Amino acid sequence: MFIAILTYKKPLGEVDRYLAAHREYLARHYAAGDFIASGPQTPRVGGVIMMKAADRAAVDSIVAQDPFNINGIADYQIVEFTPTMVCEQTLSTIFG
């Protein structure tokens, strides 16, 4: 499992110009089963995407498609981790 931590490099006005395209990108990857959860950081200095992928190369390929990446809006820190504990109640709420 991977977490992408996005940090904006541009002012929020410019971030907002690409927000609709970024949300379409997110929707495509949710539909494909790549993304588990995502949202903005608080305060709004970037965002976070939790994703599942076979390996780091797959993550890099996914991130390369993000309009925020293509247009130089955000930097990405990728963290790979292996979940060893999960909250079953939360998972059943999220995944039915």
Short mmCIF file of N, CA and C in Angstrom, two decimals:
data_model
loop_
_atom_site.label_atom_id
_atom_site.label_comp_id
_atom_site.label_asym_id
_atom_site.label_seq_id
_atom_site.Cartn_x
_atom_site.Cartn_y
_atom_site.Cartn_z
N MET A 1 0.85 -1.16 0.00
CA MET A 1 0.00 0.00 0.00
C MET A 1 0.90 1.23 0.00
N PHE A 2 0.38 2.30 -0.57
CA PHE A 2 1.16 3.52 -0.71
C PHE A 2 0.33 4.73 -0.29
N ILE A 3 1.04 5.73 0.21
CA ILE A 3 0.43 7.03 0.48
C ILE A 3 1.22 8.06 -0.31
N ALA A 4 0.52 8.87 -1.08
CA ALA A 4 1.13 10.00 -1.78
C ALA A 4 0.78 11.26 -1.01
N ILE A 5 1.80 11.98 -0.58
CA ILE A 5 1.61 13.25 0.12
C ILE A 5 1.97 14.36 -0.87
N LEU A 6 0.96 15.14 -1.25
CA LEU A 6 1.17 16.22 -2.20
C LEU A 6 1.39 17.52 -1.44
N THR A 7 2.36 18.30 -1.90
CA THR A 7 2.62 19.62 -1.34
C THR A 7 2.56 20.62 -2.48
N TYR A 8 1.68 21.60 -2.36
CA TYR A 8 1.52 22.58 -3.43
C TYR A 8 2.77 23.44 -3.58
N LYS A 9 3.15 23.67 -4.83
CA LYS A 9 4.28 24.54 -5.17
C LYS A 9 3.79 25.88 -5.69
N LYS A 10 2.51 25.97 -5.98
CA LYS A 10 1.90 27.17 -6.57
C LYS A 10 0.87 27.75 -5.63
N PRO A 11 0.51 29.01 -5.79
CA PRO A 11 -0.54 29.62 -4.96
C PRO A 11 -1.89 28.91 -5.19
N LEU A 12 -2.77 28.98 -4.19
CA LEU A 12 -4.06 28.29 -4.27
C LEU A 12 -4.87 28.71 -5.48
N GLY A 13 -4.76 29.95 -5.92
CA GLY A 13 -5.48 30.37 -7.12
C GLY A 13 -5.10 29.54 -8.33
N GLU A 14 -3.83 29.21 -8.45
CA GLU A 14 -3.39 28.37 -9.56
C GLU A 14 -3.77 26.91 -9.33
N VAL A 15 -3.69 26.45 -8.08
CA VAL A 15 -4.13 25.09 -7.74
C VAL A 15 -5.58 24.91 -8.18
N ASP A 16 -6.42 25.89 -7.85
CA ASP A 16 -7.85 25.80 -8.15
C ASP A 16 -8.13 25.73 -9.66
N ARG A 17 -7.25 26.31 -10.47
CA ARG A 17 -7.42 26.24 -11.93
C ARG A 17 -7.36 24.80 -12.44
N TYR A 18 -6.64 23.94 -11.74
CA TYR A 18 -6.46 22.55 -12.16
C TYR A 18 -7.26 21.56 -11.31
N LEU A 19 -8.07 22.08 -10.38
CA LEU A 19 -8.77 21.21 -9.43
C LEU A 19 -9.79 20.29 -10.12
N ALA A 20 -10.54 20.81 -11.07
CA ALA A 20 -11.54 19.96 -11.76
C ALA A 20 -10.85 18.81 -12.49
N ALA A 21 -9.75 19.10 -13.18
CA ALA A 21 -9.02 18.05 -13.89
C ALA A 21 -8.41 17.05 -12.91
N HIS A 22 -7.92 17.54 -11.78
CA HIS A 22 -7.37 16.65 -10.75
C HIS A 22 -8.47 15.73 -10.20
N ARG A 23 -9.65 16.28 -9.97
CA ARG A 23 -10.76 15.45 -9.46
C ARG A 23 -11.20 14.41 -10.47
N GLU A 24 -11.16 14.73 -11.76
CA GLU A 24 -11.46 13.73 -12.80
C GLU A 24 -10.42 12.61 -12.78
N TYR A 25 -9.17 12.98 -12.61
CA TYR A 25 -8.08 12.00 -12.48
C TYR A 25 -8.36 11.08 -11.28
N LEU A 26 -8.72 11.68 -10.14
CA LEU A 26 -9.03 10.88 -8.95
C LEU A 26 -10.18 9.93 -9.24
N ALA A 27 -11.24 10.42 -9.86
CA ALA A 27 -12.41 9.59 -10.15
C ALA A 27 -12.05 8.40 -11.03
N ARG A 28 -11.20 8.62 -12.02
CA ARG A 28 -10.78 7.52 -12.90
C ARG A 28 -10.06 6.44 -12.10
N HIS A 29 -9.20 6.86 -11.17
CA HIS A 29 -8.43 5.88 -10.43
C HIS A 29 -9.23 5.23 -9.30
N TYR A 30 -10.24 5.93 -8.77
CA TYR A 30 -11.17 5.25 -7.86
C TYR A 30 -11.94 4.18 -8.62
N ALA A 31 -12.42 4.51 -9.81
CA ALA A 31 -13.18 3.55 -10.63
C ALA A 31 -12.33 2.33 -10.99
N ALA A 32 -11.03 2.55 -11.18
CA ALA A 32 -10.12 1.45 -11.52
C ALA A 32 -9.70 0.64 -10.29
N GLY A 33 -10.06 1.13 -9.09
CA GLY A 33 -9.71 0.42 -7.86
C GLY A 33 -8.32 0.75 -7.34
N ASP A 34 -7.68 1.78 -7.89
CA ASP A 34 -6.33 2.15 -7.47
C ASP A 34 -6.31 2.94 -6.17
N PHE A 35 -7.32 3.78 -5.95
CA PHE A 35 -7.32 4.69 -4.81
C PHE A 35 -8.29 4.20 -3.73
N ILE A 36 -7.88 4.40 -2.48
CA ILE A 36 -8.67 3.97 -1.33
C ILE A 36 -9.31 5.17 -0.64
N ALA A 37 -8.54 6.24 -0.49
CA ALA A 37 -9.02 7.46 0.16
C ALA A 37 -8.15 8.62 -0.30
N SER A 38 -8.72 9.82 -0.29
CA SER A 38 -7.96 11.01 -0.65
C SER A 38 -8.63 12.24 -0.08
N GLY A 39 -7.88 13.32 -0.02
CA GLY A 39 -8.45 14.57 0.43
C GLY A 39 -7.38 15.61 0.67
N PRO A 40 -7.82 16.84 0.91
CA PRO A 40 -6.87 17.92 1.14
C PRO A 40 -6.28 17.85 2.55
N GLN A 41 -5.08 18.37 2.69
CA GLN A 41 -4.49 18.53 4.01
C GLN A 41 -5.16 19.73 4.70
N THR A 42 -5.06 19.75 6.01
CA THR A 42 -5.55 20.88 6.80
C THR A 42 -4.40 21.42 7.63
N PRO A 43 -3.96 22.64 7.38
CA PRO A 43 -4.47 23.61 6.42
C PRO A 43 -4.18 23.17 4.99
N ARG A 44 -4.79 23.84 4.04
CA ARG A 44 -4.76 23.43 2.64
C ARG A 44 -3.42 23.79 1.98
N VAL A 45 -2.42 22.96 2.28
CA VAL A 45 -1.08 23.14 1.71
C VAL A 45 -0.75 22.02 0.72
N GLY A 46 -1.70 21.12 0.52
CA GLY A 46 -1.51 19.97 -0.37
C GLY A 46 -2.61 18.97 -0.13
N GLY A 47 -2.33 17.73 -0.46
CA GLY A 47 -3.33 16.69 -0.32
C GLY A 47 -2.67 15.35 0.00
N VAL A 48 -3.51 14.34 0.20
CA VAL A 48 -3.06 12.99 0.51
C VAL A 48 -3.90 12.01 -0.30
N ILE A 49 -3.23 11.02 -0.87
CA ILE A 49 -3.93 9.95 -1.59
C ILE A 49 -3.41 8.62 -1.06
N MET A 50 -4.31 7.77 -0.58
CA MET A 50 -3.96 6.41 -0.20
C MET A 50 -4.29 5.51 -1.37
N MET A 51 -3.33 4.72 -1.79
CA MET A 51 -3.55 3.89 -2.98
C MET A 51 -2.98 2.50 -2.81
N LYS A 52 -3.51 1.61 -3.62
CA LYS A 52 -2.94 0.26 -3.68
C LYS A 52 -2.40 0.08 -5.09
N ALA A 53 -1.22 -0.50 -5.17
CA ALA A 53 -0.57 -0.73 -6.44
C ALA A 53 0.40 -1.90 -6.28
N ALA A 54 0.74 -2.52 -7.37
CA ALA A 54 1.62 -3.68 -7.32
C ALA A 54 3.02 -3.33 -6.84
N ASP A 55 3.49 -2.15 -7.21
CA ASP A 55 4.85 -1.75 -6.85
C ASP A 55 5.03 -0.25 -7.07
N ARG A 56 6.21 0.23 -6.75
CA ARG A 56 6.50 1.66 -6.85
C ARG A 56 6.43 2.14 -8.30
N ALA A 57 6.82 1.31 -9.24
CA ALA A 57 6.75 1.69 -10.65
C ALA A 57 5.31 1.97 -11.06
N ALA A 58 4.38 1.17 -10.56
CA ALA A 58 2.96 1.39 -10.86
C ALA A 58 2.49 2.70 -10.25
N VAL A 59 2.92 2.99 -9.03
CA VAL A 59 2.56 4.26 -8.38
C VAL A 59 3.11 5.44 -9.19
N ASP A 60 4.36 5.34 -9.60
CA ASP A 60 4.96 6.42 -10.39
C ASP A 60 4.20 6.65 -11.68
N SER A 61 3.72 5.58 -12.30
CA SER A 61 2.94 5.69 -13.53
C SER A 61 1.60 6.39 -13.26
N ILE A 62 0.97 6.06 -12.15
CA ILE A 62 -0.30 6.68 -11.78
C ILE A 62 -0.11 8.16 -11.48
N VAL A 63 0.90 8.48 -10.69
CA VAL A 63 1.17 9.87 -10.32
C VAL A 63 1.51 10.72 -11.55
N ALA A 64 2.17 10.11 -12.51
CA ALA A 64 2.55 10.83 -13.74
C ALA A 64 1.33 11.34 -14.51
N GLN A 65 0.17 10.74 -14.28
CA GLN A 65 -1.06 11.13 -14.98
C GLN A 65 -1.80 12.28 -14.31
N ASP A 66 -1.42 12.64 -13.09
CA ASP A 66 -2.14 13.66 -12.32
C ASP A 66 -1.90 15.04 -12.94
N PRO A 67 -2.96 15.77 -13.27
CA PRO A 67 -2.79 17.13 -13.80
C PRO A 67 -1.98 18.04 -12.87
N PHE A 68 -2.05 17.80 -11.57
CA PHE A 68 -1.22 18.57 -10.64
C PHE A 68 0.27 18.30 -10.89
N ASN A 69 0.61 17.07 -11.25
CA ASN A 69 1.98 16.72 -11.56
C ASN A 69 2.37 17.25 -12.94
N ILE A 70 1.54 17.00 -13.92
CA ILE A 70 1.81 17.41 -15.31
C ILE A 70 2.05 18.91 -15.39
N ASN A 71 1.31 19.68 -14.62
CA ASN A 71 1.38 21.14 -14.70
C ASN A 71 2.24 21.78 -13.61
N GLY A 72 3.01 20.97 -12.89
CA GLY A 72 3.93 21.50 -11.90
C GLY A 72 3.28 22.16 -10.71
N ILE A 73 2.09 21.70 -10.34
CA ILE A 73 1.33 22.30 -9.24
C ILE A 73 1.79 21.76 -7.89
N ALA A 74 2.20 20.50 -7.84
CA ALA A 74 2.51 19.88 -6.55
C ALA A 74 3.75 19.00 -6.65
N ASP A 75 4.44 18.88 -5.52
CA ASP A 75 5.49 17.87 -5.33
C ASP A 75 4.85 16.67 -4.66
N TYR A 76 5.42 15.49 -4.85
CA TYR A 76 4.86 14.25 -4.33
C TYR A 76 5.90 13.52 -3.49
N GLN A 77 5.51 13.17 -2.28
CA GLN A 77 6.31 12.27 -1.46
C GLN A 77 5.53 10.96 -1.42
N ILE A 78 6.16 9.88 -1.81
CA ILE A 78 5.51 8.58 -1.83
C ILE A 78 6.03 7.75 -0.65
N VAL A 79 5.10 7.24 0.14
CA VAL A 79 5.44 6.39 1.28
C VAL A 79 4.82 5.02 1.05
N GLU A 80 5.64 3.99 1.06
CA GLU A 80 5.13 2.62 0.96
C GLU A 80 5.06 2.03 2.36
N PHE A 81 3.97 1.34 2.64
CA PHE A 81 3.87 0.68 3.93
C PHE A 81 3.10 -0.61 3.80
N THR A 82 3.30 -1.50 4.77
CA THR A 82 2.60 -2.78 4.82
C THR A 82 1.67 -2.74 6.03
N PRO A 83 0.36 -2.67 5.80
CA PRO A 83 -0.56 -2.66 6.93
C PRO A 83 -0.47 -3.98 7.70
N THR A 84 -0.28 -3.87 8.98
CA THR A 84 -0.26 -5.07 9.82
C THR A 84 -1.47 -5.14 10.74
N MET A 85 -2.17 -4.00 10.87
CA MET A 85 -3.41 -3.96 11.64
C MET A 85 -4.38 -3.06 10.90
N VAL A 86 -5.65 -3.43 10.95
CA VAL A 86 -6.71 -2.60 10.36
C VAL A 86 -7.92 -2.64 11.27
N CYS A 87 -8.76 -1.63 11.15
CA CYS A 87 -10.01 -1.59 11.89
C CYS A 87 -11.08 -2.23 11.01
N GLU A 88 -11.48 -3.42 11.35
CA GLU A 88 -12.46 -4.14 10.54
C GLU A 88 -13.77 -3.38 10.41
N GLN A 89 -14.20 -2.69 11.46
CA GLN A 89 -15.44 -1.93 11.41
C GLN A 89 -15.34 -0.82 10.37
N THR A 90 -14.21 -0.13 10.34
CA THR A 90 -14.00 0.92 9.37
C THR A 90 -13.97 0.34 7.96
N LEU A 91 -13.27 -0.77 7.78
CA LEU A 91 -13.21 -1.39 6.45
C LEU A 91 -14.58 -1.81 5.96
N SER A 92 -15.39 -2.37 6.84
CA SER A 92 -16.72 -2.79 6.40
C SER A 92 -17.59 -1.57 6.08
N THR A 93 -17.38 -0.46 6.78
CA THR A 93 -18.11 0.76 6.48
C THR A 93 -17.69 1.29 5.11
N ILE A 94 -16.40 1.26 4.84
CA ILE A 94 -15.89 1.78 3.57
C ILE A 94 -16.20 0.85 2.41
N PHE A 95 -15.97 -0.45 2.61
CA PHE A 95 -16.06 -1.41 1.52
C PHE A 95 -17.34 -2.26 1.52
N GLY A 96 -18.22 -2.02 2.49
CA GLY A 96 -19.49 -2.74 2.50
C GLY A 96 -19.33 -4.08 3.05
#
